[in-house]
Amino acid sequence: GSLLVAEDLHKSFGPTTALDGASFSVHPGEVVAVMGPSGSGKSTLLHCLAGIVAPDAGSVRYDGRDLAGLGDDGRSALRRTDFGFVFQFGRLVPELTCVENVALPLRLGGARRKDAEKTAGEWLERLETADLARKRPGEISGGQGQRVAVARALVTSPRVLFADEPTGALDSLNGERVMELLTGAARERNTAVVLVTHEARVAAWSDREVVVRDGRSRDPEFAR
Ligand code: ADP
Ligand code: ADP
């Protein structure tokens, strides 16, 4: 069955309607691209799915549980333990080295430094960035930074990876490399991926596409 399901979401910001009946679903291990032009509601859909934004109407169910019923603390806990995030710009902590950045989610979860950095090192290796472990984000390229950000997003072994335009700031060669490593690592772990992009070349890495237009989407796989 579906791991994460959104049904008929509506969301307005003041006079602006961002979502006007959006549905979506993703199965464990499936990579689904959320496509559509700028301003169509893709990011808002992702934020509703991740429990960051509350929809005005409609529901989001994760693993059989309604996100609305979890409360703020329940949703924060879920984001820490079950979800991983990659954004357009890596948002690595500039004061920390790459291995410290990747270890951070584990440290916040209570892991000892030594254990956290060992696991972080393995993930840097998986993303072909092991040589960057002791460098700070300001000393590496954008493509390298996004690979480190993917390692940080996956280090807790989330069941869902949310990626909002993860290659938006990269040239096509680096973008392809990030997508290859991201989807490869996710598929290996049976991690579901919600991939927001407006680029067909990026969506080509997904198993299927859900198109959002004027805040509306219909997911043909919905509820299966
Ligand atoms: P996309 O990701 O497809 O570019 P968004 O979900 O970011 O679309 O935005 C959909 C619409 O909602 C846009 O008109 C955008 O300006 C508006 N919007 C999104 N977030 C906010 C917000 N926090 N406050 C006001 N308007 C917003
Ligand atoms: P956009 O995708 O339109 O560029 P941003 O990515 O700047 O917008 O932020 C969108 C939303 O993501 C905001 O509501 C913000 O609170 C949330 N957000 C930003 N960083 C994180 C994070 N590390 N974890 C979870 N939510 C985040």
Short mmCIF file of N, CA and C in Angstrom, two decimals, residues 49-191:
data_model
loop_
_atom_site.label_atom_id
_atom_site.label_comp_id
_atom_site.label_asym_id
_atom_site.label_seq_id
_atom_site.Cartn_x
_atom_site.Cartn_y
_atom_site.Cartn_z
N LEU A 49 2.79 17.56 2.78
CA LEU A 49 3.12 16.13 2.92
C LEU A 49 4.08 15.90 4.08
N ALA A 50 4.99 16.86 4.30
CA ALA A 50 6.01 16.71 5.34
C ALA A 50 5.54 17.23 6.69
N GLY A 51 4.30 17.71 6.75
CA GLY A 51 3.77 18.21 8.03
C GLY A 51 4.37 19.53 8.45
N ILE A 52 4.91 20.29 7.50
CA ILE A 52 5.49 21.61 7.79
C ILE A 52 4.41 22.68 7.68
N VAL A 53 3.50 22.49 6.72
CA VAL A 53 2.38 23.40 6.51
C VAL A 53 1.09 22.62 6.72
N ALA A 54 0.14 23.22 7.44
CA ALA A 54 -1.16 22.57 7.66
C ALA A 54 -2.11 22.94 6.54
N PRO A 55 -2.70 21.98 5.85
CA PRO A 55 -3.67 22.32 4.81
C PRO A 55 -4.94 22.90 5.43
N ASP A 56 -5.66 23.76 4.68
CA ASP A 56 -6.94 24.28 5.16
C ASP A 56 -8.00 23.19 5.12
N ALA A 57 -7.90 22.32 4.13
CA ALA A 57 -8.84 21.20 4.00
C ALA A 57 -8.13 20.05 3.31
N GLY A 58 -8.65 18.86 3.51
CA GLY A 58 -8.02 17.66 2.95
C GLY A 58 -7.16 17.00 4.01
N SER A 59 -6.61 15.84 3.69
CA SER A 59 -5.87 15.09 4.70
C SER A 59 -4.56 14.55 4.16
N VAL A 60 -3.60 14.37 5.06
CA VAL A 60 -2.34 13.69 4.75
C VAL A 60 -2.22 12.52 5.71
N ARG A 61 -2.05 11.34 5.15
CA ARG A 61 -1.84 10.15 5.99
C ARG A 61 -0.45 9.58 5.73
N TYR A 62 0.28 9.35 6.82
CA TYR A 62 1.58 8.71 6.73
C TYR A 62 1.52 7.41 7.51
N ASP A 63 1.82 6.30 6.85
CA ASP A 63 1.84 5.00 7.51
C ASP A 63 0.53 4.76 8.28
N GLY A 64 -0.56 5.17 7.65
CA GLY A 64 -1.87 4.95 8.25
C GLY A 64 -2.32 5.98 9.26
N ARG A 65 -1.43 6.93 9.60
CA ARG A 65 -1.79 7.94 10.61
C ARG A 65 -2.05 9.29 9.97
N ASP A 66 -3.11 9.97 10.44
CA ASP A 66 -3.42 11.30 9.95
C ASP A 66 -2.46 12.31 10.59
N LEU A 67 -1.72 13.06 9.76
CA LEU A 67 -0.74 14.01 10.31
C LEU A 67 -1.41 15.04 11.22
N ALA A 68 -2.65 15.43 10.90
CA ALA A 68 -3.35 16.44 11.69
C ALA A 68 -3.55 15.96 13.13
N GLY A 69 -3.69 14.65 13.31
CA GLY A 69 -3.96 14.11 14.64
C GLY A 69 -2.71 13.95 15.49
N LEU A 70 -1.53 14.20 14.90
CA LEU A 70 -0.28 13.95 15.64
C LEU A 70 0.14 15.12 16.53
N GLY A 71 -0.37 16.31 16.25
CA GLY A 71 0.05 17.49 17.00
C GLY A 71 1.41 17.97 16.54
N ASP A 72 1.77 19.18 16.95
CA ASP A 72 3.05 19.77 16.53
C ASP A 72 4.23 18.92 16.95
N ASP A 73 4.21 18.44 18.19
CA ASP A 73 5.33 17.64 18.69
C ASP A 73 5.44 16.32 17.94
N GLY A 74 4.30 15.71 17.67
CA GLY A 74 4.29 14.44 16.93
C GLY A 74 4.83 14.61 15.53
N ARG A 75 4.43 15.72 14.88
CA ARG A 75 4.93 15.98 13.52
C ARG A 75 6.43 16.31 13.52
N SER A 76 6.89 17.07 14.52
CA SER A 76 8.33 17.36 14.60
C SER A 76 9.12 16.07 14.80
N ALA A 77 8.61 15.22 15.66
CA ALA A 77 9.30 13.95 15.92
C ALA A 77 9.37 13.11 14.65
N LEU A 78 8.27 13.09 13.92
CA LEU A 78 8.20 12.32 12.68
C LEU A 78 9.23 12.86 11.68
N ARG A 79 9.35 14.19 11.59
CA ARG A 79 10.32 14.78 10.65
C ARG A 79 11.74 14.39 11.02
N ARG A 80 12.00 14.30 12.32
CA ARG A 80 13.36 13.92 12.75
C ARG A 80 13.65 12.45 12.48
N THR A 81 12.67 11.57 12.74
CA THR A 81 12.95 10.13 12.71
C THR A 81 12.64 9.47 11.37
N ASP A 82 11.60 9.94 10.67
CA ASP A 82 11.12 9.21 9.50
C ASP A 82 11.34 9.95 8.18
N PHE A 83 11.58 11.26 8.25
CA PHE A 83 11.69 12.06 7.03
C PHE A 83 13.11 12.64 6.90
N GLY A 84 13.55 12.78 5.65
CA GLY A 84 14.79 13.49 5.37
C GLY A 84 14.50 14.59 4.36
N PHE A 85 15.30 15.66 4.39
CA PHE A 85 15.04 16.82 3.52
C PHE A 85 16.30 17.27 2.78
N VAL A 86 16.12 17.54 1.49
CA VAL A 86 17.16 18.20 0.69
C VAL A 86 16.52 19.38 -0.02
N PHE A 87 17.12 20.55 0.10
CA PHE A 87 16.58 21.74 -0.55
C PHE A 87 17.49 22.18 -1.69
N GLN A 88 17.06 23.24 -2.39
CA GLN A 88 17.79 23.71 -3.57
C GLN A 88 19.23 24.09 -3.22
N PHE A 89 19.37 24.81 -2.10
CA PHE A 89 20.71 25.14 -1.63
C PHE A 89 20.93 24.31 -0.38
N GLY A 90 22.07 23.62 -0.32
CA GLY A 90 22.31 22.60 0.69
C GLY A 90 22.00 22.97 2.12
N ARG A 91 22.17 24.24 2.48
CA ARG A 91 21.93 24.68 3.85
C ARG A 91 22.75 23.90 4.86
N LEU A 92 23.99 23.64 4.49
CA LEU A 92 24.90 23.03 5.46
C LEU A 92 25.29 24.11 6.47
N VAL A 93 25.62 23.68 7.67
CA VAL A 93 26.03 24.63 8.71
C VAL A 93 27.47 25.04 8.40
N PRO A 94 27.70 26.35 8.11
CA PRO A 94 29.02 26.77 7.61
C PRO A 94 30.16 26.57 8.60
N GLU A 95 29.84 26.60 9.90
CA GLU A 95 30.90 26.48 10.92
C GLU A 95 31.34 25.04 11.11
N LEU A 96 30.56 24.08 10.62
CA LEU A 96 30.88 22.67 10.85
C LEU A 96 31.55 22.07 9.62
N THR A 97 32.41 21.07 9.82
CA THR A 97 32.98 20.34 8.69
C THR A 97 31.88 19.50 8.05
N CYS A 98 32.19 18.94 6.87
CA CYS A 98 31.19 18.12 6.17
C CYS A 98 30.79 16.91 7.00
N VAL A 99 31.77 16.25 7.62
CA VAL A 99 31.41 15.05 8.40
C VAL A 99 30.59 15.44 9.62
N GLU A 100 30.88 16.61 10.20
CA GLU A 100 30.07 17.08 11.34
C GLU A 100 28.65 17.44 10.90
N ASN A 101 28.55 18.04 9.70
CA ASN A 101 27.22 18.35 9.16
C ASN A 101 26.38 17.08 8.99
N VAL A 102 27.00 16.05 8.40
CA VAL A 102 26.25 14.81 8.14
C VAL A 102 25.93 14.10 9.45
N ALA A 103 26.83 14.23 10.43
CA ALA A 103 26.61 13.58 11.73
C ALA A 103 25.56 14.30 12.56
N LEU A 104 25.28 15.55 12.22
CA LEU A 104 24.41 16.39 13.08
C LEU A 104 23.04 15.77 13.39
N PRO A 105 22.30 15.26 12.39
CA PRO A 105 21.00 14.67 12.72
C PRO A 105 21.11 13.50 13.72
N LEU A 106 22.20 12.75 13.63
CA LEU A 106 22.40 11.63 14.56
C LEU A 106 22.73 12.16 15.95
N ARG A 107 23.57 13.21 16.00
CA ARG A 107 23.92 13.83 17.28
C ARG A 107 22.67 14.40 17.95
N LEU A 108 21.80 15.05 17.15
CA LEU A 108 20.56 15.61 17.71
C LEU A 108 19.65 14.50 18.22
N GLY A 109 19.80 13.30 17.64
CA GLY A 109 19.02 12.15 18.10
C GLY A 109 19.66 11.45 19.28
N GLY A 110 20.80 11.98 19.77
CA GLY A 110 21.40 11.45 20.99
C GLY A 110 22.60 10.53 20.78
N ALA A 111 23.03 10.35 19.53
CA ALA A 111 24.17 9.45 19.28
C ALA A 111 25.48 10.09 19.77
N ARG A 112 26.42 9.24 20.19
CA ARG A 112 27.75 9.71 20.57
C ARG A 112 28.48 10.20 19.33
N ARG A 113 29.37 11.19 19.55
CA ARG A 113 30.11 11.80 18.45
C ARG A 113 30.83 10.75 17.59
N LYS A 114 31.51 9.81 18.26
CA LYS A 114 32.32 8.84 17.54
C LYS A 114 31.43 7.97 16.63
N ASP A 115 30.33 7.49 17.18
CA ASP A 115 29.41 6.65 16.41
C ASP A 115 28.77 7.44 15.28
N ALA A 116 28.34 8.67 15.60
CA ALA A 116 27.67 9.51 14.60
C ALA A 116 28.62 9.80 13.44
N GLU A 117 29.87 10.11 13.76
CA GLU A 117 30.81 10.48 12.69
C GLU A 117 31.25 9.26 11.88
N LYS A 118 31.22 8.08 12.50
CA LYS A 118 31.53 6.86 11.75
C LYS A 118 30.43 6.62 10.69
N THR A 119 29.18 6.68 11.12
CA THR A 119 28.05 6.51 10.19
C THR A 119 28.06 7.61 9.14
N ALA A 120 28.34 8.84 9.57
CA ALA A 120 28.39 9.97 8.64
C ALA A 120 29.47 9.74 7.58
N GLY A 121 30.61 9.21 8.02
CA GLY A 121 31.71 8.93 7.10
C GLY A 121 31.30 7.91 6.04
N GLU A 122 30.53 6.91 6.46
CA GLU A 122 30.06 5.89 5.51
C GLU A 122 29.13 6.51 4.48
N TRP A 123 28.30 7.45 4.94
CA TRP A 123 27.38 8.10 3.99
C TRP A 123 28.12 9.05 3.05
N LEU A 124 29.14 9.73 3.55
CA LEU A 124 29.95 10.57 2.65
C LEU A 124 30.59 9.70 1.58
N GLU A 125 31.03 8.53 1.97
CA GLU A 125 31.63 7.60 1.01
C GLU A 125 30.60 7.18 -0.04
N ARG A 126 29.39 6.86 0.44
CA ARG A 126 28.32 6.41 -0.46
C ARG A 126 28.01 7.51 -1.49
N LEU A 127 28.13 8.75 -1.11
CA LEU A 127 27.86 9.89 -2.00
C LEU A 127 29.14 10.39 -2.67
N GLU A 128 30.18 9.59 -2.59
CA GLU A 128 31.46 9.89 -3.24
C GLU A 128 32.03 11.25 -2.83
N THR A 129 31.95 11.52 -1.52
CA THR A 129 32.47 12.78 -0.98
C THR A 129 33.34 12.54 0.25
N ALA A 130 33.86 11.31 0.40
CA ALA A 130 34.65 10.97 1.58
C ALA A 130 35.84 11.90 1.75
N ASP A 131 36.42 12.36 0.64
CA ASP A 131 37.60 13.23 0.71
C ASP A 131 37.27 14.64 1.22
N LEU A 132 35.97 14.95 1.34
CA LEU A 132 35.58 16.29 1.80
C LEU A 132 35.29 16.33 3.30
N ALA A 133 35.43 15.18 3.98
CA ALA A 133 34.98 15.05 5.37
C ALA A 133 35.42 16.20 6.27
N ARG A 134 36.69 16.61 6.15
CA ARG A 134 37.23 17.62 7.08
C ARG A 134 37.14 19.05 6.54
N LYS A 135 36.56 19.20 5.34
CA LYS A 135 36.41 20.56 4.78
C LYS A 135 35.11 21.19 5.27
N ARG A 136 35.07 22.53 5.23
CA ARG A 136 33.85 23.25 5.58
C ARG A 136 33.09 23.59 4.30
N PRO A 137 31.77 23.80 4.41
CA PRO A 137 30.95 24.06 3.21
C PRO A 137 31.49 25.17 2.31
N GLY A 138 32.13 26.19 2.91
CA GLY A 138 32.67 27.29 2.11
C GLY A 138 33.86 26.89 1.24
N GLU A 139 34.40 25.71 1.50
CA GLU A 139 35.60 25.27 0.76
C GLU A 139 35.28 24.26 -0.35
N ILE A 140 33.99 23.97 -0.55
CA ILE A 140 33.64 22.96 -1.55
C ILE A 140 32.69 23.55 -2.59
N SER A 141 32.51 22.84 -3.71
CA SER A 141 31.66 23.36 -4.80
C SER A 141 30.19 23.11 -4.50
N GLY A 142 29.32 23.73 -5.29
CA GLY A 142 27.88 23.56 -5.13
C GLY A 142 27.44 22.11 -5.30
N GLY A 143 28.00 21.44 -6.30
CA GLY A 143 27.64 20.04 -6.55
C GLY A 143 28.09 19.14 -5.41
N GLN A 144 29.30 19.41 -4.91
CA GLN A 144 29.80 18.65 -3.76
C GLN A 144 28.91 18.89 -2.54
N GLY A 145 28.53 20.17 -2.35
CA GLY A 145 27.68 20.53 -1.21
C GLY A 145 26.34 19.81 -1.25
N GLN A 146 25.75 19.68 -2.45
CA GLN A 146 24.47 18.99 -2.56
C GLN A 146 24.62 17.50 -2.27
N ARG A 147 25.75 16.92 -2.66
CA ARG A 147 25.98 15.50 -2.34
C ARG A 147 26.11 15.32 -0.83
N VAL A 148 26.79 16.26 -0.17
CA VAL A 148 26.90 16.21 1.30
C VAL A 148 25.50 16.39 1.93
N ALA A 149 24.70 17.28 1.34
CA ALA A 149 23.34 17.51 1.85
C ALA A 149 22.48 16.24 1.70
N VAL A 150 22.68 15.51 0.61
CA VAL A 150 21.95 14.24 0.43
C VAL A 150 22.41 13.23 1.48
N ALA A 151 23.71 13.18 1.74
CA ALA A 151 24.23 12.28 2.79
C ALA A 151 23.60 12.63 4.13
N ARG A 152 23.51 13.93 4.44
CA ARG A 152 22.93 14.36 5.71
C ARG A 152 21.44 13.99 5.79
N ALA A 153 20.75 14.08 4.64
CA ALA A 153 19.32 13.77 4.63
C ALA A 153 19.06 12.28 4.82
N LEU A 154 20.01 11.45 4.40
CA LEU A 154 19.79 10.00 4.44
C LEU A 154 20.43 9.32 5.64
N VAL A 155 21.24 10.05 6.41
CA VAL A 155 22.05 9.43 7.47
C VAL A 155 21.19 8.79 8.56
N THR A 156 19.97 9.28 8.75
CA THR A 156 19.09 8.71 9.77
C THR A 156 18.25 7.56 9.21
N SER A 157 18.53 7.17 7.94
CA SER A 157 17.73 6.15 7.25
C SER A 157 16.24 6.46 7.29
N PRO A 158 15.86 7.64 6.75
CA PRO A 158 14.44 8.01 6.73
C PRO A 158 13.65 7.10 5.80
N ARG A 159 12.34 7.02 6.03
CA ARG A 159 11.50 6.23 5.13
C ARG A 159 11.01 7.06 3.96
N VAL A 160 11.05 8.40 4.13
CA VAL A 160 10.68 9.30 3.03
C VAL A 160 11.74 10.39 2.91
N LEU A 161 12.22 10.60 1.70
CA LEU A 161 13.14 11.70 1.42
C LEU A 161 12.39 12.76 0.62
N PHE A 162 12.34 13.98 1.14
CA PHE A 162 11.73 15.10 0.44
C PHE A 162 12.83 15.92 -0.21
N ALA A 163 12.76 16.08 -1.52
CA ALA A 163 13.80 16.83 -2.23
C ALA A 163 13.12 17.93 -3.05
N ASP A 164 13.33 19.20 -2.68
CA ASP A 164 12.70 20.33 -3.36
C ASP A 164 13.73 21.00 -4.27
N GLU A 165 13.61 20.76 -5.56
CA GLU A 165 14.55 21.28 -6.56
C GLU A 165 16.00 21.03 -6.13
N PRO A 166 16.36 19.78 -5.85
CA PRO A 166 17.68 19.51 -5.28
C PRO A 166 18.85 19.84 -6.23
N THR A 167 18.54 19.96 -7.51
CA THR A 167 19.61 20.26 -8.48
C THR A 167 19.41 21.64 -9.10
N GLY A 168 18.48 22.42 -8.54
CA GLY A 168 18.11 23.70 -9.14
C GLY A 168 19.25 24.69 -9.28
N ALA A 169 20.26 24.57 -8.40
CA ALA A 169 21.37 25.53 -8.43
C ALA A 169 22.61 24.95 -9.12
N LEU A 170 22.46 23.77 -9.75
CA LEU A 170 23.63 23.10 -10.32
C LEU A 170 23.60 23.09 -11.84
N ASP A 171 24.77 22.97 -12.46
CA ASP A 171 24.80 22.77 -13.91
C ASP A 171 24.34 21.33 -14.20
N SER A 172 24.07 21.03 -15.47
CA SER A 172 23.41 19.77 -15.77
C SER A 172 24.27 18.56 -15.42
N LEU A 173 25.58 18.67 -15.61
CA LEU A 173 26.46 17.53 -15.31
C LEU A 173 26.43 17.20 -13.82
N ASN A 174 26.59 18.23 -12.97
CA ASN A 174 26.54 18.01 -11.52
C ASN A 174 25.14 17.58 -11.08
N GLY A 175 24.13 18.14 -11.74
CA GLY A 175 22.74 17.79 -11.42
C GLY A 175 22.48 16.32 -11.67
N GLU A 176 22.95 15.82 -12.80
CA GLU A 176 22.76 14.41 -13.14
C GLU A 176 23.44 13.51 -12.12
N ARG A 177 24.64 13.91 -11.72
CA ARG A 177 25.41 13.13 -10.75
C ARG A 177 24.69 13.07 -9.40
N VAL A 178 24.18 14.22 -8.96
CA VAL A 178 23.44 14.26 -7.68
C VAL A 178 22.21 13.37 -7.77
N MET A 179 21.48 13.44 -8.89
CA MET A 179 20.26 12.63 -9.03
C MET A 179 20.59 11.15 -9.08
N GLU A 180 21.68 10.80 -9.76
CA GLU A 180 22.07 9.39 -9.84
C GLU A 180 22.37 8.85 -8.44
N LEU A 181 23.15 9.61 -7.66
CA LEU A 181 23.53 9.18 -6.32
C LEU A 181 22.34 9.18 -5.37
N LEU A 182 21.50 10.23 -5.47
CA LEU A 182 20.33 10.34 -4.61
C LEU A 182 19.36 9.17 -4.85
N THR A 183 19.00 8.93 -6.10
CA THR A 183 18.02 7.87 -6.38
C THR A 183 18.63 6.49 -6.12
N GLY A 184 19.93 6.34 -6.39
CA GLY A 184 20.60 5.06 -6.14
C GLY A 184 20.58 4.72 -4.66
N ALA A 185 20.95 5.70 -3.81
CA ALA A 185 20.99 5.46 -2.36
C ALA A 185 19.59 5.21 -1.83
N ALA A 186 18.60 5.96 -2.34
CA ALA A 186 17.22 5.79 -1.86
C ALA A 186 16.69 4.41 -2.24
N ARG A 187 16.94 3.99 -3.47
CA ARG A 187 16.41 2.69 -3.93
C ARG A 187 17.05 1.55 -3.14
N GLU A 188 18.32 1.69 -2.85
CA GLU A 188 19.04 0.67 -2.07
C GLU A 188 18.39 0.46 -0.70
N ARG A 189 17.87 1.53 -0.11
CA ARG A 189 17.30 1.48 1.24
C ARG A 189 15.78 1.40 1.25
N ASN A 190 15.16 1.30 0.06
CA ASN A 190 13.70 1.28 -0.02
C ASN A 190 13.08 2.57 0.52
N THR A 191 13.81 3.68 0.37
CA THR A 191 13.32 4.99 0.82
C THR A 191 12.42 5.59 -0.26
#
